[in-house]
Amino acid sequence: MAYIIQGDTGDWEIVIGLEVHAQVISKAKLFSGAATEFGAEPNTQVSFVDAGFPGMLPVINGICVEQAVRTGLGLKARINLTSVFARKNYFYADLPQGYQISQYDQPIVGEGELILDLPDGGTRTVGIERLHLEQDAGKSIHDMHPAKSFIDLNRSGVALMEIVSKPDLRSPEEAGLYLTKLRSILRYLETCDGNMQEGSMRCDANVSVRPVGSTELRDRCEIKNVNSIRFVQQAIEFEARRHIDVYEAGGTIKQETRLFDSVKGETRSMRSKENAHDYRYFPDPDLLPLVIEQSFVDGIKAGLPELPDEKKARFMAEYGLNAYDAGVLVAEKASAEFFETVAKGRDSKMACNWVMGDFFAALNATGKTIENPPVSAADLGALIDLIKDGTLSGRLAKDVFALMVETGKAPSVIVEEKGMKQVTDTGAIEAAVDAVISANADKVAQVKEGKTALLGWFTGQVMKATQGKANPAMVNEMLSKKILG
Amino acid sequence: MTKLTDLTMAEARDGLAKGAFTAVELTSAHIKATEAQRHLNAFIVETPDLALDAAKASDARRQAGTAGSMDGLPIGIKDLFCTEGVQTTAASHILEGFKPPYESTVSGKLKAAGAVSLGKLNLDEFAMGSSNQTSYFGAVENPWKKTSAPKAKLVPGGSSGGSAAAVAARMVMAATGTDTGGSIRQPAAFCGITGIKPTYGRCSRFGIVAFASSLDQAGPMARTVRDCAIMLGAMAGHDPKDSTSVNMAVPDFEKALTGDIRGLKVGIPKEYRPDGLSDEVAKVWELGIEWIKAAGATPVEISLPHTKYALPTYYIIAPAECSSNLARYDGLRFGLRVPGKTLDEMYKNTRAAGFGAEVRRRILIGTYVLSAGYYDAYYAKAQKVRRLIAEDFRKAFESVDIILTPTAPSAAFGQGEGTDDPVTMWLNDVFTIPTSMAGLPGLSLPAGLSKDGLPLGLQLIGRPFDEETVFRVAGVMETAANFTAKPEGI
């Protein structure tokens, strides 16, 4: 999937690395017992520890550690049995302690990998550099008062996993696929809800460009806190173009932090990265090194769910699905489960077609979610059964499905109520066929003269006459017998 | 009968148990003493009303037969411990008026054991200093006087200077101290009392205003070894709110005072005899060695080769941690705020006005040694040296059971002397800092008087979590020293 930008001086490629901040699903913060619920009144979920009061000490929340290990295992990464929390010192109003407790040179999770599912059904592996635990800062609100800032410490101390990719991504699309896949894995693991609107998953994109064929890594710019996959892609595209323009005009790119303006679709300088060199790190003396046992890791490993990649492979093997369909179905755990319920004991290709076709269309049209679907998996399965046993033709089934969406009723109930049963009674079909033949003697003659394509028209007439209930296969057979002998 | 304020805690405990006097009487006597000795400036906040209420409650508990190990005993709390509803300042302007809505674990345990607090004791600002002259609330005066210059005001040592002075002047029977590089032991030596910095991790740091987290440790200061043992028993123990507090049982320290040290090997480090060590201090040390010999223990010369690096290393690590720990005093959520046109200006104004010179000096040093370009040259190297110092002790303890050294290089000095040169001031902790760097327990007890009539202290250093041996040897030395001198007029 080569993504090349043509410049005036030649072809360029983009080098992208992503840093994702994923909020850990846990009831309490990383170092205090305070709650973590989204959307609470400002400063109602703050302990003295989170507010950095004198004498307060951090105590590691074991659940957050478990979640980080779980995520690391999901990313096929090395788990470090000893890791160290460090203080990252810098002053900011919403950083109550004056430092952030993070992990620096000894993170809890080391190198791993993530597999991108490409649109053509292929895959590509992207390296994960590390995953470390850190606490979130509070939130400053600057637009409530002309001279004052308001600080909400509800998020202060919330556990984040910073997941850093290697600079392996080469296009905005790949960045999007990476985020989609990462979110899918996090949701499968139930370690982060992946909700970018609520800020529980945020992305910083590191972007640089280089002439095609070159292997150097040029100075990169970091685009901070982009909160949707689409915006990440737009930001990368804009930033890459900007770099190329600067280079081609003979300029240089300075390493800096930038913000993405989603209204204008452009990035702009936020602060020079010079300050970053001055972050003062040292091991947090309030926390001993975090030492976990291999048995703890093994226990978590044993409890891991089937992850998207494995599920996809199984869907292809077990249900004979192609890579694309399998990839779509497994992207969300709930849709994979939905499919499996529908497919159980039935024709899996038919199940796949119905789920990915009419069912997904109905999801979109109704705005409902897979967790609260417009048609239950059991009802959709029952509908497929009605097709299989000949009660419904494919065409009737589509009508029944539409009524299922509309009324929420089971397919058998609808068939019963509306008398939508397929007619397989030979006598009834024969009567309809005879009626159509006798009313269209001229066309019968044409068929006999060799215009056999007209047979389809006859079928349509019979189906119309029977309100679509006649079994089309029987109609076809009878027509050709009666007209062609 | 002995004055109530002259009793040791052990004696007072027995008197209360026998009903010889009540906790209210004992407390009232000490409240009077604090009023009489106010010129020493040992207290930042006195809480006599709270103390009397607590004493009444204690008497009721004793009646009911539910008295705790320190029930009814009047003590003082160093103003570095957060006390619920009572102003806690760390002797800094930046925290003036701050009343924590929570209680430190150690002061809370003492309350739970029935101890009666008379108030918050003065200290060097944020516990930074060795003379108690850096307090925003003014210097503390040592109750002891030089016989040669009885009018001169002497320092009580630091940082727990208010604690040491209050105990020496019989205002309280005991007090909490904290020790980062010698802040319990050096003032104990200067004021002629006993104090122990227990093993790092023995007492919870929760609710203690942090100075250097990897070194800070709370401990008792009292007039006898037994009193320290009683009080440490009430202070120590695992606290789930402090990840560095150790989850191990607290022994009965008082039971360790068997009086028998026969067969123990006592290390005498040759590196603690630097050029210029005062003759008086050297002499008291020799005396101490004689006492332990007489009691059946054997002095053994040992070497702690990295001793000379301890002080410079400490003055990298402690300021580094302090620069980070004190970042939270930003004027936003509590304490002092001096407005500014921008956020940065507000920080600058607040911190410039709120912190004294010594605190600012250490924050600047700490910020410097942690900054990216200098981290490896200073902080990382200091951590390596710290490990070597700890290793020195570990090796030494393969051949000895305990180590005996002087506590401080000299007796108490005059207020204003040497304060113009911070480095000279820092040398006061040269004998106490190595122990702190290694996290070991260290006790100082009064061993004699200088020619000028001032107390001189000796230090006992033990193996990690072996406070029992430290107390046992200290008890024997205390008996031999028979230190009965009191400050003039107390």
PDB file of C-alpha atoms in Angstrom, chain A residues 40-137:
ATOM      1  CA  ALA A  40     -19.043  13.822  37.068  1.00  0.00           C
ATOM      2  CA  GLU A  41     -19.379  17.352  38.461  1.00  0.00           C
ATOM      3  CA  PRO A  42     -15.976  19.117  38.472  1.00  0.00           C
ATOM      4  CA  ASN A  43     -13.708  18.308  41.419  1.00  0.00           C
ATOM      5  CA  THR A  44     -16.042  15.715  42.914  1.00  0.00           C
ATOM      6  CA  GLN A  45     -13.728  12.763  42.281  1.00  0.00           C
ATOM      7  CA  VAL A  46     -10.579  14.056  43.900  1.00  0.00           C
ATOM      8  CA  SER A  47      -8.741  12.639  46.884  1.00  0.00           C
ATOM      9  CA  PHE A  48      -6.063  14.509  48.825  1.00  0.00           C
ATOM     10  CA  VAL A  49      -3.532  12.355  47.001  1.00  0.00           C
ATOM     11  CA  ASP A  50      -4.826  13.500  43.601  1.00  0.00           C
ATOM     12  CA  ALA A  51      -4.800  17.112  44.757  1.00  0.00           C
ATOM     13  CA  GLY A  52      -1.166  16.831  45.862  1.00  0.00           C
ATOM     14  CA  PHE A  53      -1.757  17.794  49.482  1.00  0.00           C
ATOM     15  CA  PRO A  54       1.212  17.813  51.882  1.00  0.00           C
ATOM     16  CA  GLY A  55       2.153  14.421  53.258  1.00  0.00           C
ATOM     17  CA  MET A  56       0.062  12.463  50.756  1.00  0.00           C
ATOM     18  CA  LEU A  57       1.620   9.338  49.256  1.00  0.00           C
ATOM     19  CA  PRO A  58       0.758   7.302  46.164  1.00  0.00           C
ATOM     20  CA  VAL A  59      -0.184   3.634  46.485  1.00  0.00           C
ATOM     21  CA  ILE A  60      -0.318   1.552  43.289  1.00  0.00           C
ATOM     22  CA  ASN A  61      -3.739   0.226  42.306  1.00  0.00           C
ATOM     23  CA  GLY A  62      -3.278  -3.479  41.532  1.00  0.00           C
ATOM     24  CA  ILE A  63      -6.185  -3.544  39.076  1.00  0.00           C
ATOM     25  CA  CYS A  64      -4.447  -0.995  36.867  1.00  0.00           C
ATOM     26  CA  VAL A  65      -1.282  -3.101  36.863  1.00  0.00           C
ATOM     27  CA  GLU A  66      -3.335  -6.144  35.881  1.00  0.00           C
ATOM     28  CA  GLN A  67      -4.955  -4.205  33.050  1.00  0.00           C
ATOM     29  CA  ALA A  68      -1.589  -3.044  31.733  1.00  0.00           C
ATOM     30  CA  VAL A  69      -0.225  -6.592  31.744  1.00  0.00           C
ATOM     31  CA  ARG A  70      -3.389  -7.819  30.048  1.00  0.00           C
ATOM     32  CA  THR A  71      -3.009  -5.212  27.353  1.00  0.00           C
ATOM     33  CA  GLY A  72       0.664  -6.069  26.946  1.00  0.00           C
ATOM     34  CA  LEU A  73      -0.214  -9.721  26.451  1.00  0.00           C
ATOM     35  CA  GLY A  74      -2.875  -8.721  23.930  1.00  0.00           C
ATOM     36  CA  LEU A  75      -0.188  -6.878  21.996  1.00  0.00           C
ATOM     37  CA  LYS A  76       2.049  -9.985  22.077  1.00  0.00           C
ATOM     38  CA  ALA A  77       4.536  -7.938  24.034  1.00  0.00           C
ATOM     39  CA  ARG A  78       7.263  -8.690  26.527  1.00  0.00           C
ATOM     40  CA  ILE A  79       6.074  -8.165  30.113  1.00  0.00           C
ATOM     41  CA  ASN A  80       8.735  -6.730  32.408  1.00  0.00           C
ATOM     42  CA  LEU A  81       8.527  -8.378  35.818  1.00  0.00           C
ATOM     43  CA  THR A  82      10.291  -5.380  37.317  1.00  0.00           C
ATOM     44  CA  SER A  83       9.319  -1.888  36.302  1.00  0.00           C
ATOM     45  CA  VAL A  84       9.947   1.491  37.871  1.00  0.00           C
ATOM     46  CA  PHE A  85       7.725   4.508  38.354  1.00  0.00           C
ATOM     47  CA  ALA A  86       9.466   7.815  37.826  1.00  0.00           C
ATOM     48  CA  ARG A  87       8.549  11.390  38.465  1.00  0.00           C
ATOM     49  CA  LYS A  88       8.403  13.628  35.428  1.00  0.00           C
ATOM     50  CA  ASN A  89       8.779  17.100  36.868  1.00  0.00           C
ATOM     51  CA  TYR A  90       7.231  20.154  35.267  1.00  0.00           C
ATOM     52  CA  PHE A  91       5.033  22.966  36.457  1.00  0.00           C
ATOM     53  CA  TYR A  92       1.496  23.235  35.270  1.00  0.00           C
ATOM     54  CA  ALA A  93      -1.622  24.430  37.013  1.00  0.00           C
ATOM     55  CA  ASP A  94      -3.504  21.189  36.450  1.00  0.00           C
ATOM     56  CA  LEU A  95      -0.613  19.021  37.630  1.00  0.00           C
ATOM     57  CA  PRO A  96      -1.181  19.267  41.389  1.00  0.00           C
ATOM     58  CA  GLN A  97       1.978  17.542  42.590  1.00  0.00           C
ATOM     59  CA  GLY A  98       4.171  19.483  40.190  1.00  0.00           C
ATOM     60  CA  TYR A  99       5.153  16.189  38.615  1.00  0.00           C
ATOM     61  CA  GLN A 100       3.511  13.337  36.785  1.00  0.00           C
ATOM     62  CA  ILE A 101       4.153   9.809  37.983  1.00  0.00           C
ATOM     63  CA  SER A 102       5.001   7.842  34.870  1.00  0.00           C
ATOM     64  CA  GLN A 103       7.318   5.100  33.782  1.00  0.00           C
ATOM     65  CA  TYR A 104      10.494   6.123  32.033  1.00  0.00           C
ATOM     66  CA  ASP A 105      13.376   3.809  31.243  1.00  0.00           C
ATOM     67  CA  GLN A 106      11.809   0.711  32.806  1.00  0.00           C
ATOM     68  CA  PRO A 107       8.185   0.373  31.592  1.00  0.00           C
ATOM     69  CA  ILE A 108       5.917  -2.500  32.567  1.00  0.00           C
ATOM     70  CA  VAL A 109       5.520  -3.659  28.947  1.00  0.00           C
ATOM     71  CA  GLY A 110       8.278  -3.807  26.338  1.00  0.00           C
ATOM     72  CA  GLU A 111       8.267  -4.575  22.633  1.00  0.00           C
ATOM     73  CA  GLY A 112       5.255  -6.129  20.962  1.00  0.00           C
ATOM     74  CA  GLU A 113       3.371  -6.079  17.687  1.00  0.00           C
ATOM     75  CA  LEU A 114       0.069  -5.270  16.107  1.00  0.00           C
ATOM     76  CA  ILE A 115      -1.314  -6.632  12.843  1.00  0.00           C
ATOM     77  CA  LEU A 116      -3.029  -4.233  10.453  1.00  0.00           C
ATOM     78  CA  ASP A 117      -5.922  -5.642   8.410  1.00  0.00           C
ATOM     79  CA  LEU A 118      -5.534  -4.074   4.975  1.00  0.00           C
ATOM     80  CA  PRO A 119      -8.593  -3.359   2.803  1.00  0.00           C
ATOM     81  CA  ASP A 120      -7.436  -5.885   0.172  1.00  0.00           C
ATOM     82  CA  GLY A 121      -7.618  -8.638   2.756  1.00  0.00           C
ATOM     83  CA  GLY A 122      -3.855  -8.677   3.353  1.00  0.00           C
ATOM     84  CA  THR A 123      -2.076  -7.870   6.616  1.00  0.00           C
ATOM     85  CA  ARG A 124       0.980  -5.947   7.769  1.00  0.00           C
ATOM     86  CA  THR A 125       2.748  -6.088  11.124  1.00  0.00           C
ATOM     87  CA  VAL A 126       3.591  -2.890  12.989  1.00  0.00           C
ATOM     88  CA  GLY A 127       6.003  -2.843  15.924  1.00  0.00           C
ATOM     89  CA  ILE A 128       4.993  -1.703  19.393  1.00  0.00           C
ATOM     90  CA  GLU A 129       7.827   0.037  21.203  1.00  0.00           C
ATOM     91  CA  ARG A 130       6.437  -0.048  24.737  1.00  0.00           C
ATOM     92  CA  LEU A 131       3.448   0.384  26.989  1.00  0.00           C
ATOM     93  CA  HIS A 132       3.790   2.224  30.256  1.00  0.00           C
ATOM     94  CA  LEU A 133       1.464   3.278  33.015  1.00  0.00           C
ATOM     95  CA  GLU A 134       1.117   6.897  34.035  1.00  0.00           C
ATOM     96  CA  GLN A 135      -1.317   9.197  35.758  1.00  0.00           C
ATOM     97  CA  ASP A 136      -3.430  11.712  33.883  1.00  0.00           C
ATOM     98  CA  ALA A 137      -3.349  15.421  34.696  1.00  0.00           C
TER      99      ALA A 137
END
